[in-house]
Short mmCIF file of C-alpha atoms and ligand atoms in Angstrom, two decimals:
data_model
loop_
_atom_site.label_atom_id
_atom_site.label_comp_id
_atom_site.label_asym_id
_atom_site.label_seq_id
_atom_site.Cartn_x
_atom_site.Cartn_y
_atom_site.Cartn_z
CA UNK A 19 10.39 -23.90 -19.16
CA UNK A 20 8.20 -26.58 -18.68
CA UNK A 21 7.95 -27.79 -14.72
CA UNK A 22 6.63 -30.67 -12.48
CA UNK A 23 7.16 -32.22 -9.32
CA UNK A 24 7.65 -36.11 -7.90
CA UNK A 25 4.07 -36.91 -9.09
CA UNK A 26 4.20 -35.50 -12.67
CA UNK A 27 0.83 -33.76 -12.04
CA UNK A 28 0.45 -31.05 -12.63
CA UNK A 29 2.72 -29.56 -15.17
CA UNK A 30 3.18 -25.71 -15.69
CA UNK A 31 5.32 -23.09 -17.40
CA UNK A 32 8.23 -21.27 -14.73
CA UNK A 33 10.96 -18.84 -15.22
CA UNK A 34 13.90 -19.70 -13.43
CA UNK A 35 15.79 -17.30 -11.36
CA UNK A 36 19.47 -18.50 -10.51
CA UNK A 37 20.70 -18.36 -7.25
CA UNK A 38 23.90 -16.63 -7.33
CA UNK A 39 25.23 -12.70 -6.41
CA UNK A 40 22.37 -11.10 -7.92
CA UNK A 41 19.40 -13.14 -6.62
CA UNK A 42 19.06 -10.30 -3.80
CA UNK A 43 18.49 -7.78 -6.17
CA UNK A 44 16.23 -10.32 -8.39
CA UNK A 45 14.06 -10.93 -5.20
CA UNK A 46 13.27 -7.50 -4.48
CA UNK A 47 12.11 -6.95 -8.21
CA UNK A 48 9.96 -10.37 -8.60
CA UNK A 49 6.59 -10.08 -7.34
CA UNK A 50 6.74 -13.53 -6.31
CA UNK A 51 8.79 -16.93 -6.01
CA UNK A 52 9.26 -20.19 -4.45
CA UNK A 53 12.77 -21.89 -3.64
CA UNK A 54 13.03 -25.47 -5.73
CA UNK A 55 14.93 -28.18 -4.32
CA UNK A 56 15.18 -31.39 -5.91
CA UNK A 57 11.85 -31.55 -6.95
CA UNK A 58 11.00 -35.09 -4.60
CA UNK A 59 8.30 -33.58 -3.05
CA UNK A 60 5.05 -35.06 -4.88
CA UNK A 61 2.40 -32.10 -5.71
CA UNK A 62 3.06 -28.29 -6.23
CA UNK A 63 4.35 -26.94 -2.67
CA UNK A 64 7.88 -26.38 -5.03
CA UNK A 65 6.13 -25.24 -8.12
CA UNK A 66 5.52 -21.89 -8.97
CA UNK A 67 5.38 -18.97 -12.15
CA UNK A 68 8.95 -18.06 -10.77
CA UNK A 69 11.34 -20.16 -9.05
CA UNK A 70 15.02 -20.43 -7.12
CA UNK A 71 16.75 -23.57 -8.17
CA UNK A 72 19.26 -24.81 -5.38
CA UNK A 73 20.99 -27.64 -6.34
CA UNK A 74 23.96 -25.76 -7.61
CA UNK A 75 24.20 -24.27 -4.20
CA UNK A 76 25.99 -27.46 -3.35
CA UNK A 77 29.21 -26.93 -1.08
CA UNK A 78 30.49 -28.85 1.86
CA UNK A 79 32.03 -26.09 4.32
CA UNK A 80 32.69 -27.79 7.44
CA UNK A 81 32.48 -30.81 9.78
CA UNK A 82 33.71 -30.87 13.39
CA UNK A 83 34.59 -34.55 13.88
CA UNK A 84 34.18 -34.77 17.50
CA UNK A 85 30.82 -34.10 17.31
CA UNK A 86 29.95 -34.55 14.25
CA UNK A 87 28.14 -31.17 13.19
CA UNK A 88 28.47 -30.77 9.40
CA UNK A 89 27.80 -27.70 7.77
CA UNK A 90 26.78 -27.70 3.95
CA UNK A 91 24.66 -25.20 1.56
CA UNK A 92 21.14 -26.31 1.25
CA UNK A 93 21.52 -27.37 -2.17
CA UNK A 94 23.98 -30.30 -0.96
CA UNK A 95 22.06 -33.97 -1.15
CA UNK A 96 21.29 -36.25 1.34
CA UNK A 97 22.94 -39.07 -1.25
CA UNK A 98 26.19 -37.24 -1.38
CA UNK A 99 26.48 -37.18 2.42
CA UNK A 100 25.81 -40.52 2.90
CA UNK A 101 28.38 -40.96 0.28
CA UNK A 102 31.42 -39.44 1.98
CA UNK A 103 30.34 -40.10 5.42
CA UNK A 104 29.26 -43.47 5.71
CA UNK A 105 32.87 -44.81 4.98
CA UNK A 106 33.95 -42.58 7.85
CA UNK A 107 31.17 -44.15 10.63
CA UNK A 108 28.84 -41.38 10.38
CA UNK A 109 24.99 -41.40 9.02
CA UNK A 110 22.21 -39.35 8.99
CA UNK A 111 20.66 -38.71 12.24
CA UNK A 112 17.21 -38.46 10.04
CA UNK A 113 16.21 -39.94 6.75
CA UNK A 114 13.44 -40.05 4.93
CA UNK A 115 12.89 -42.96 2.31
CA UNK A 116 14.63 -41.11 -0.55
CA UNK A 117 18.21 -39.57 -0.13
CA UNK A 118 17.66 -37.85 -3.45
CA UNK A 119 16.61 -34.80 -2.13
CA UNK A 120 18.62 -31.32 -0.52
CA UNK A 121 19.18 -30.19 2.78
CA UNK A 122 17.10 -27.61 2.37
CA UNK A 123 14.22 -29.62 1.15
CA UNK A 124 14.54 -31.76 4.35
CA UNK A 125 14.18 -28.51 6.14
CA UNK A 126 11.24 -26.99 4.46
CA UNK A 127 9.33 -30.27 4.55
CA UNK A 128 11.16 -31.12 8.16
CA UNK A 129 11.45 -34.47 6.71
CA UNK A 130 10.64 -37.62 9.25
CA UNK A 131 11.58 -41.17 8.89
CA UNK A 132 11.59 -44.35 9.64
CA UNK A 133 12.82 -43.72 13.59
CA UNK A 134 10.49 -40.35 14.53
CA UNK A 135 9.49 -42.41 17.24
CA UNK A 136 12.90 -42.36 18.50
CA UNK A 137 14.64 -38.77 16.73
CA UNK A 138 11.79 -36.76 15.77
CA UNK A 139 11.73 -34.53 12.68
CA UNK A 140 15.02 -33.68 10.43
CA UNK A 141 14.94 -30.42 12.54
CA UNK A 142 15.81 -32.11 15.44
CA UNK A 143 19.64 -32.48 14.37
CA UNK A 144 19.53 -29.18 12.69
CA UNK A 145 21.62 -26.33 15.09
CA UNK A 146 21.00 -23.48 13.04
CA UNK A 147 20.79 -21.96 9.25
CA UNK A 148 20.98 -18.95 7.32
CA UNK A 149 17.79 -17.64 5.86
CA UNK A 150 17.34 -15.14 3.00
CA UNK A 151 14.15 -13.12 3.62
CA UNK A 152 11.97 -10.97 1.36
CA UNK A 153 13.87 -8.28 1.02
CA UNK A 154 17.35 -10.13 0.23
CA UNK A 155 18.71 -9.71 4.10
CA UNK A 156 20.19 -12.96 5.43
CA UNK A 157 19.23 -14.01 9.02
CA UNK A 158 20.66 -16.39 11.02
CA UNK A 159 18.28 -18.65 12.82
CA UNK A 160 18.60 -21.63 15.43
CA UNK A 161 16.17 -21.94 18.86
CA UNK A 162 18.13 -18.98 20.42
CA UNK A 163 18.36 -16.76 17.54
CA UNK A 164 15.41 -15.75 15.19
CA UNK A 165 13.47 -18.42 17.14
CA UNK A 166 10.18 -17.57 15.42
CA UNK A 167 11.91 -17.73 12.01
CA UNK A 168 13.34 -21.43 12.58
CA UNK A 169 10.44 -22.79 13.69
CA UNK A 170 8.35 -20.93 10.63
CA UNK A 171 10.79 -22.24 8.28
CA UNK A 172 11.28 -25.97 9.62
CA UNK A 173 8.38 -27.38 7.79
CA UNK A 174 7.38 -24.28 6.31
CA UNK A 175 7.55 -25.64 2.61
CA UNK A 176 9.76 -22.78 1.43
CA UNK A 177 6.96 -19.42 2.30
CA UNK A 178 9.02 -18.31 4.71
CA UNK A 179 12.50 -17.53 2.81
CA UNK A 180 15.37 -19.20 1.29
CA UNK A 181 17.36 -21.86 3.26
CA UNK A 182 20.79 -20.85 2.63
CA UNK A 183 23.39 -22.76 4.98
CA UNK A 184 22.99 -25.62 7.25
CA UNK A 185 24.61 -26.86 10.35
CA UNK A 186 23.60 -30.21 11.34
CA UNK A 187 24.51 -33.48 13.28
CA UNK A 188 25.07 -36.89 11.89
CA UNK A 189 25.56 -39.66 13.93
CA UNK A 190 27.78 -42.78 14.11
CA UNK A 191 27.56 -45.88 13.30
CA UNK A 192 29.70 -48.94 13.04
CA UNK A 193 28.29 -50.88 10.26
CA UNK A 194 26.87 -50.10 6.53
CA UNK A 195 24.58 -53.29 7.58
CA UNK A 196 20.80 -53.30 9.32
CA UNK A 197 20.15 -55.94 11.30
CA UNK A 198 16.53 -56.49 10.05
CA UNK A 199 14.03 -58.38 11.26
CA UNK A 200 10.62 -58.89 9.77
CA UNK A 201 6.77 -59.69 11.16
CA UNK A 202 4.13 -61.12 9.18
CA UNK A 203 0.39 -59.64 10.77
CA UNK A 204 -2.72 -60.84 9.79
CA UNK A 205 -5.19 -57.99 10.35
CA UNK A 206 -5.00 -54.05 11.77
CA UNK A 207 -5.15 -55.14 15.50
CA UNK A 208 -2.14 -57.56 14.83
CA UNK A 209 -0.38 -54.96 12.84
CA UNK A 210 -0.51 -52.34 15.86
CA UNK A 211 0.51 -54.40 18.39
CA UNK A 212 3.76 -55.29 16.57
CA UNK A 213 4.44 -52.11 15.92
CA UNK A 214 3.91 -51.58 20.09
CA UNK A 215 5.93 -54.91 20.97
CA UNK A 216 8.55 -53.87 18.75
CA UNK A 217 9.08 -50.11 19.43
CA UNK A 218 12.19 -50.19 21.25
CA UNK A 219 13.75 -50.64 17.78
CA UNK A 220 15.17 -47.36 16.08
CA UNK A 221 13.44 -48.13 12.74
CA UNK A 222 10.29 -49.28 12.11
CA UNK A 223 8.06 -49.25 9.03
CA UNK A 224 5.12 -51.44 7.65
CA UNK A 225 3.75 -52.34 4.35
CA UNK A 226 -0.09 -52.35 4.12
CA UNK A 227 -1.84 -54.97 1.89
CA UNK A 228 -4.44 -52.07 1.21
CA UNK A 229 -6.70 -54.50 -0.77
CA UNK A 230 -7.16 -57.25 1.47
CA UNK A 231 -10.54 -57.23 2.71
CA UNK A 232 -12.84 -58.32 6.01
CA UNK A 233 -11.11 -59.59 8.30
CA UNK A 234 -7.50 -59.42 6.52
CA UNK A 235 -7.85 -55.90 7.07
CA UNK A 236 -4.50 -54.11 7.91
CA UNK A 237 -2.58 -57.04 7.47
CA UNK A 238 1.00 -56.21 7.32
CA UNK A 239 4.86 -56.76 6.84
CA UNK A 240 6.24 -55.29 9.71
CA UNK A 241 10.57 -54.07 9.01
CA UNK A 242 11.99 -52.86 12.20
CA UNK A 243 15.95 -52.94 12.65
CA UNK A 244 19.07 -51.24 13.65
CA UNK A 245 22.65 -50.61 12.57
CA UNK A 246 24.96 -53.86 12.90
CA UNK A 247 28.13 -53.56 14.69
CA UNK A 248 30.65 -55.85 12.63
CA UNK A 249 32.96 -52.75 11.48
CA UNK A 250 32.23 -53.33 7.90
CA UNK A 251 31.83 -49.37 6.70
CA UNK A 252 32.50 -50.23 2.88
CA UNK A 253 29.93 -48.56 1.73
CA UNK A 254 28.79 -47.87 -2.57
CA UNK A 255 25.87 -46.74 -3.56
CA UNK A 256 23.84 -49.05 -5.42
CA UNK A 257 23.44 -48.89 -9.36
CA UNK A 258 19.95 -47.99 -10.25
CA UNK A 259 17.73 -49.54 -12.57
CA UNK A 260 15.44 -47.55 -14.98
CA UNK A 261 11.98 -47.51 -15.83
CA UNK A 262 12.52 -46.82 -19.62
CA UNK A 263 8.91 -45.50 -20.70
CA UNK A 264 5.76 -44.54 -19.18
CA UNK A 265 3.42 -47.34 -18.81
CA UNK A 266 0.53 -47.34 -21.27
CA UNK A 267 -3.09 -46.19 -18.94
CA UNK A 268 -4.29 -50.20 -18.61
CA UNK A 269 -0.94 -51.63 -17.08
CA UNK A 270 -1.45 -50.53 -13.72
CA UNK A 271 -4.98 -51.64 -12.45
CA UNK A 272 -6.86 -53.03 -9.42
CA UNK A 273 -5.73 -56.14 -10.80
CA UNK A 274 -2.13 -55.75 -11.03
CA UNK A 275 -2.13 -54.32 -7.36
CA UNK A 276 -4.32 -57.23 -6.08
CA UNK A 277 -1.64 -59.36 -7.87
CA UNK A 278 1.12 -57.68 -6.57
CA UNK A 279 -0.22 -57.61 -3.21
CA UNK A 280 -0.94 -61.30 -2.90
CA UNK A 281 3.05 -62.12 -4.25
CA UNK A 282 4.26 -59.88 -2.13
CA UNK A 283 2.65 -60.82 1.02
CA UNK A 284 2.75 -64.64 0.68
CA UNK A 285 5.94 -65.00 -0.35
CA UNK A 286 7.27 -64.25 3.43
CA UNK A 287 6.38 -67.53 4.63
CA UNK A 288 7.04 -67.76 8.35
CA UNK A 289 5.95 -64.92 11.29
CA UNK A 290 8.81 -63.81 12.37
CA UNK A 291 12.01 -63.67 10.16
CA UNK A 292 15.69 -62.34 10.36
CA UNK A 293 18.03 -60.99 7.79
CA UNK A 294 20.76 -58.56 7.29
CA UNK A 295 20.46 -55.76 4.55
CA UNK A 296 22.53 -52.66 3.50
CA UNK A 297 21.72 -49.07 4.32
CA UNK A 298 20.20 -48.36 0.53
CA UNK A 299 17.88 -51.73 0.81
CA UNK A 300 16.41 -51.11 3.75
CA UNK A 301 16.14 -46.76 4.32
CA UNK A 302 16.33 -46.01 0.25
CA UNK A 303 14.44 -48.80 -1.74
CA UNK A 304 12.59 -47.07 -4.45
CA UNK A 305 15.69 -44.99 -5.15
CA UNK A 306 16.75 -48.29 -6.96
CA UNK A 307 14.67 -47.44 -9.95
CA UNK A 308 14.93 -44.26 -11.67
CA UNK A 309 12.04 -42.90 -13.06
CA UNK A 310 9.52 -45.57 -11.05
CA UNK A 311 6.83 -42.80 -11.87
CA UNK A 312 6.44 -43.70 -15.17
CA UNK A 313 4.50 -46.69 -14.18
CA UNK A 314 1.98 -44.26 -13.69
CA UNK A 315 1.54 -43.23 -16.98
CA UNK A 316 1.62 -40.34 -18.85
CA UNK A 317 -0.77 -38.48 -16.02
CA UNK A 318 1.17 -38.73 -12.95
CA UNK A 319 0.22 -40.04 -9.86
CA UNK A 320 -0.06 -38.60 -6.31
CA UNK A 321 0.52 -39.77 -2.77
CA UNK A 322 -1.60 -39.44 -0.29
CA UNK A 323 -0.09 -39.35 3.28
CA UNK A 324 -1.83 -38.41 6.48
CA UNK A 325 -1.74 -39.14 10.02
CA UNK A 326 -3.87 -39.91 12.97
CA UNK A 327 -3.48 -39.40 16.70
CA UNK A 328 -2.57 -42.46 18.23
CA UNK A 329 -5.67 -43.54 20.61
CA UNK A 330 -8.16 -42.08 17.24
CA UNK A 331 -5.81 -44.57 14.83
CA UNK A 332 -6.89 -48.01 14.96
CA UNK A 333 -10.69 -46.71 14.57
CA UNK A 334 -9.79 -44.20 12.11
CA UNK A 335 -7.29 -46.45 9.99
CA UNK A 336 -9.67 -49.54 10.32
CA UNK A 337 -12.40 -47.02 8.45
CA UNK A 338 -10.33 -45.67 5.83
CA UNK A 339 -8.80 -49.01 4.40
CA UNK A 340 -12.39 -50.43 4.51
CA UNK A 341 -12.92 -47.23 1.90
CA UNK A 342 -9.91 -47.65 0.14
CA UNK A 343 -10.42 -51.10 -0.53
CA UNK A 344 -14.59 -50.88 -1.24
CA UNK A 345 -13.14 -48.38 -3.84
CA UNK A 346 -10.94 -51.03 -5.49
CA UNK A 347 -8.46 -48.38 -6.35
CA UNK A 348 -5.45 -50.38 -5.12
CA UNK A 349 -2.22 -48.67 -4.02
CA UNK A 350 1.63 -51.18 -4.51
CA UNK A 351 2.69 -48.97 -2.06
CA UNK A 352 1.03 -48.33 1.37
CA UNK A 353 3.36 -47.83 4.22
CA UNK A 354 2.39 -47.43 7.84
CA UNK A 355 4.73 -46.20 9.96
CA UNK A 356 4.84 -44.87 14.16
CA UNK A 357 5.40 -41.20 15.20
CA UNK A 358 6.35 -40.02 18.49
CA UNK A 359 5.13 -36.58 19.83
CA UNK A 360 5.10 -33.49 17.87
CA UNK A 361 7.53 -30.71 18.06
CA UNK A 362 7.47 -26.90 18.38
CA UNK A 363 7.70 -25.96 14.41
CA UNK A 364 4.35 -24.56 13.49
CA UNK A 365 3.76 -26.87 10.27
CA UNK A 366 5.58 -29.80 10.90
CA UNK A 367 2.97 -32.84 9.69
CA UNK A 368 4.06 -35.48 12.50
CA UNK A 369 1.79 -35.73 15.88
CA UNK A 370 1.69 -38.58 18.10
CA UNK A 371 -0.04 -41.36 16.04
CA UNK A 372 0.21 -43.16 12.92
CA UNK A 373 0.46 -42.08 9.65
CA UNK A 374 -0.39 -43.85 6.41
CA UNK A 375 1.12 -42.88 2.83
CA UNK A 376 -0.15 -44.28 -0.21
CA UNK A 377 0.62 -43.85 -3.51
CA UNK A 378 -2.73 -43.68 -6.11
CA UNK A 379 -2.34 -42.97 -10.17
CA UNK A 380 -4.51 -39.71 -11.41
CA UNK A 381 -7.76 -41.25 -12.63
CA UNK A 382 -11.57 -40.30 -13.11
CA UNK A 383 -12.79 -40.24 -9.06
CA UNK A 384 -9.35 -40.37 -7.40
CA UNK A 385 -9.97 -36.99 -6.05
CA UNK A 386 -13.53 -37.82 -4.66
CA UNK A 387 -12.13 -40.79 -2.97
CA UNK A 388 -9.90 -38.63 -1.51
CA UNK A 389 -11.75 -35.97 -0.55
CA UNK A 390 -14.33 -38.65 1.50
CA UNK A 391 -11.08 -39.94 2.97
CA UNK A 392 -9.98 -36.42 3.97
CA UNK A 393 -13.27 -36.26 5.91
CA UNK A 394 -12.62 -38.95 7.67
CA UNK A 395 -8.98 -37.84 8.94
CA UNK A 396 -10.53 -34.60 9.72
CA UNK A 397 -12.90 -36.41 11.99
CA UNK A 398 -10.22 -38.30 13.96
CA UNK A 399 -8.67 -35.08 14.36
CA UNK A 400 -5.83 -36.12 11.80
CA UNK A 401 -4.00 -34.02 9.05
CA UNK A 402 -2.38 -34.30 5.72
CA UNK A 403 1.15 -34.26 4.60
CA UNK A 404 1.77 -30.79 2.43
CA UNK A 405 4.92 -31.84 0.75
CA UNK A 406 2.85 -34.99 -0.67
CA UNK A 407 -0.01 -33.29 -1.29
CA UNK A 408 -2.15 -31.80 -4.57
CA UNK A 409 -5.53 -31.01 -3.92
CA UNK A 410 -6.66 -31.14 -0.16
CA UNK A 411 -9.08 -28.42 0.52
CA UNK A 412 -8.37 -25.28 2.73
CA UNK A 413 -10.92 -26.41 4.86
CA UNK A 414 -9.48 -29.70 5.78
CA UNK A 415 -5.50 -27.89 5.66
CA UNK A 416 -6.71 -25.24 8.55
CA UNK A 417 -8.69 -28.42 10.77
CA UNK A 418 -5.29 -30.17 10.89
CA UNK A 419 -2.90 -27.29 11.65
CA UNK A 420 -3.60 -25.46 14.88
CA UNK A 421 -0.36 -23.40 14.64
CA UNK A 422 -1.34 -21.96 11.47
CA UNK A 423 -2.41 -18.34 12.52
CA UNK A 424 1.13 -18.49 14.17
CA UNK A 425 2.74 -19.28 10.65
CA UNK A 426 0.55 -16.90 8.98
CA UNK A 427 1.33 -13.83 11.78
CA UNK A 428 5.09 -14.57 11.41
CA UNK A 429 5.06 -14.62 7.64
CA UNK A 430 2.75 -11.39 7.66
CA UNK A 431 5.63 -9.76 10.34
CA UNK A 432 8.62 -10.33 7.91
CA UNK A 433 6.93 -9.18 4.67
CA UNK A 434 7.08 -13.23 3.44
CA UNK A 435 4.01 -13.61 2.47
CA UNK A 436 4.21 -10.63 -0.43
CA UNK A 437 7.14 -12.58 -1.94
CA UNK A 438 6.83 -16.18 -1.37
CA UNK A 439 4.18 -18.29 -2.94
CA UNK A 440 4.11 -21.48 -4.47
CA UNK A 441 0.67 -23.09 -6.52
CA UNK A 442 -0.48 -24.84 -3.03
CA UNK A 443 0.02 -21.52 -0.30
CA UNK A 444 -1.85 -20.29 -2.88
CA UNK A 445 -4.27 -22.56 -3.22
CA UNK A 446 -4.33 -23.04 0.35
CA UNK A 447 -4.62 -19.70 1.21
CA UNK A 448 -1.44 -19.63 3.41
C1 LIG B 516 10.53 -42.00 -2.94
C2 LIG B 516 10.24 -40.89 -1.94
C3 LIG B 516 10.19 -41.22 -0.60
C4 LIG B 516 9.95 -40.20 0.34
N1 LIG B 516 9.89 -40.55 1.66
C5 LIG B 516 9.68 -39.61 2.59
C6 LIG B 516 9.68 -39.93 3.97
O1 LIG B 516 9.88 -41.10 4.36
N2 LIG B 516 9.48 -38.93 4.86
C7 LIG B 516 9.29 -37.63 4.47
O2 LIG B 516 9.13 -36.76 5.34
N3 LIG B 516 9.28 -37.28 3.16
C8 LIG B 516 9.48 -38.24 2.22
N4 LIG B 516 9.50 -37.89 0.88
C9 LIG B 516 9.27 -36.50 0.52
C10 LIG B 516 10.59 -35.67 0.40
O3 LIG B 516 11.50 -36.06 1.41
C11 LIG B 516 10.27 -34.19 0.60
O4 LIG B 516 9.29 -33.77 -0.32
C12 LIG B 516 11.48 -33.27 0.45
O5 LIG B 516 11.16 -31.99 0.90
C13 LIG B 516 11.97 -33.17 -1.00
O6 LIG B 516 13.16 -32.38 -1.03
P1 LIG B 516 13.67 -31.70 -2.36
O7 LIG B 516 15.06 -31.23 -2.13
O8 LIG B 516 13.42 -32.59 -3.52
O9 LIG B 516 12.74 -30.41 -2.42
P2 LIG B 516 11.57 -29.98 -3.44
O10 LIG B 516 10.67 -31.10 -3.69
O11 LIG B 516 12.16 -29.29 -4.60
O12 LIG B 516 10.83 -28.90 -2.50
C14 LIG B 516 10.09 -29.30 -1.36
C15 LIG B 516 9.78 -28.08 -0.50
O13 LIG B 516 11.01 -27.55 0.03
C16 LIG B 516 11.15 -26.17 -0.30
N5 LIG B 516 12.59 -25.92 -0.45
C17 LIG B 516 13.48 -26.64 -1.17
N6 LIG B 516 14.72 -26.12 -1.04
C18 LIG B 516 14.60 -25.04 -0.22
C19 LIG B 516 15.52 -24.06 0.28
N7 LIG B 516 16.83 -24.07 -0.02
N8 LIG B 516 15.04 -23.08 1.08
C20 LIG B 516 13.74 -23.04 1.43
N9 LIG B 516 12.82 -23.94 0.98
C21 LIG B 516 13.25 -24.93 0.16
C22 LIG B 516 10.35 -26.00 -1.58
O14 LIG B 516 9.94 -24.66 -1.76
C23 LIG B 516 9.17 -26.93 -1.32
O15 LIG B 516 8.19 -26.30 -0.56
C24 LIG B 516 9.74 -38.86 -0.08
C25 LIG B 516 9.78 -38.54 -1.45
C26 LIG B 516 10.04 -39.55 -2.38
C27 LIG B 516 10.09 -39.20 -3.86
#
């Protein structure tokens, strides 16, 4: 069958092997093959000649309500739990900004959002999971047990086995309402000392205007908030709306951005403004139209997500928009958002810093654009997001991951790296 990923690029032919009794057996016979989530992640880290689908692996098994550990199989999605849980005061300790995706995804991509400063990675909440290996054994692994193995597999993009159950925490809340409250910056400077007056907020996450130019540079909307407290736990997800067709190759231009830029920015009038939102407006907003890749057109679109360390940002960020916007390849979506400090995992993206994601259609000289931007976020000492990315060299991958002879030694130990490949490990040598 035919197979792609978030960004619709690129396409390729995969067998799929089920995951049921016999996928033990099946594992020991295929040379090679890559678990397969729900397919949010944007480039090829989930696409392979031969791979597990897990979404059928999709049982709720337990939750302790005093503390709120829930344990599910990894095919389970974040939109279900939020589902049953939210009407019973519990959330998601970690989110990123889709809940369309598994548990296991959010393990194998340890998943961040808009609070890292605050909670770290989606492994933070995780206790411990079971993990089928090369050979078809199942391991358990938390920090105590199979240490080397959890912290392999917590951002390891699926190379290092197949996430089979989950025990995590949610947390509680008292409200399906965010208090929000929103900044209006007018350059880069402005922008990161918002994000610094405002960090004792939970959530925080900007938009970038990456086409304003000069001295507009890195001017922002800043969204910070935090749960309300007014009881009200009524929660439904939201109907979606969907994008019917792809977009024909001229509708989405440097024109259209610069357009939607300038609406979007100027039509939040005064600095500093307060609102109240629900918990799919303000964490899940482009899960509100199904199919929003098809404004992309027929050949796809990418994201391109990296992060700096926090005293290289400003510089570093200041030099990249100036690219991006000298390039006049304009980006709707540009978000900016505040990490606190790294954890132990080997290839977990976040570092102390900032990171900026931006989403670019597949055109003529997108990729050398990139590659001169990769440059510069290898200079600052930065790195790039795997489960958003395509096509970054495995010169620029090794730069930003100093734990990677770890990964590689562990996966080498445990006979992983003879069975699980996807097109990027390849590509990327992992
Ligand atoms: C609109 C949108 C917003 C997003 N926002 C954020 C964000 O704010 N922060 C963030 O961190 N990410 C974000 N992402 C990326 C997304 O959260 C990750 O790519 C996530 O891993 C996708 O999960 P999935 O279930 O769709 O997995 P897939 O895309 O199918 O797979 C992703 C990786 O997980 C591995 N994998 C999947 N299931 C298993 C399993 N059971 N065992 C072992 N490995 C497995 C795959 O092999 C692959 O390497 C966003 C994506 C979208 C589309």
């Amino acid at each position: 069958m035919k197979l792609t990923a978030w960004g619709q690029y690129p396409v390729i032919d995969t067998k799929v092997i089920l995951p049921n009794a016999v996928l033990a057996q099946k594992l020991v016979l295929e040379s090679s093959v890559i678990p397969f989530g729900n397919g949010r992640s944007y480039g090829d880290s989930a696409l392979a000649p031969n791979i597990v689908p897990m979404l059928s692996n999709d049982r709720f098994l337990n939750f302790a309500e005093e503390s709120g550990l829930l344990t599910c199989e990894s095919g389970v999605l974040l939109a279900d739990i939020i589902e049953i849980f939210v009407p019973r005061g519990w959330f998601l300790k970690v989110t990123p900004g889709t809940k369309l995706i598994t548990v296991g995804g959010a393990i194998a991509s340890d998943v961040h959002g808009k609070n890292h400063h605050v909670e770290g990675c989606f492994s933070a909440c995780v206790q411990e999971f079971t993990l089928m290996l090369a050979d078809g054994a199942i391991v358990r692994c938390s920090r105590e047990e199979n240490q080397e193995l959890f912290h392999a597999t917590c951002g390891g993009m699926g190379l290092t086995g197949i996430i089979l159950e989950v025990s995590f925490s949610l947390k509680r809340i008292k409200s399906k309402h965010i208090d929000q409250t929103t900044i209006k910056t007018g350059n880069l400077e402005e922008t990161f000392a918002a994000f610094e007056a405002y960090k004792n907020f939970p959530y925080s996450v900007a938009w970038i205007d990456c086409l304003a130019k000069k001295a507009d540079i890195g001017r922002c909307l800043l969204m910070v908030g935090d749960f309300a407290n007014d009881g009200n736990l009524n929660y439904k997800a939201k109907k979606n709306v969907s994008i019917p067709f792809e977009f024909p190759g001229f509708a989405l231009n440097n024109l259209s951005v610069r357009a939607f830029n300038w609406l979007y920015y100027g039509k939040v009038r005064k600095r500093v403004t307060q609102s109240q939102v629900d918990i799919d407006s303000f964490f899940y907003p482009l899960d509100a139209l199904d199919h929003w890749y098809r404004i992309y057109g027929k050949g796809g679109f990418t994201q391109y997500q990296f992060i700096l360390p926090k005293e290289k940002s400003l510089i570093g960020l200041k030099e990249i928009l100036e690219q991006i916007s000298s390039s006049g390849k304009g980006s709707f979506l540009a978000v900016l958002k505040l990490y606190g400090p790294a954890n132990e995992n080997y290839i977990s993206f976040p570092m102390e810093g900032y990171s900026l994601a931006l989403d670019f259609k597949i055109d003529p000289g997108l990729f050398a654009l990139l590659d001169k931007l990769d440059e510069i976020v290898a200079y600052y000492g930065g790195r790039i997001y795997l489960t958003k990315d395509v096509r970054v060299s495995k010169t620029i991958f090794e730069q930003g991951y100093p734990l990677l002879d770890k990964f590689r030694e562990v996966r080498s130990r445990y006979g992983l790296n003879k069975r699980f490949h996807s097109l990027q490990s390849q590509r990327l040598g992992i």
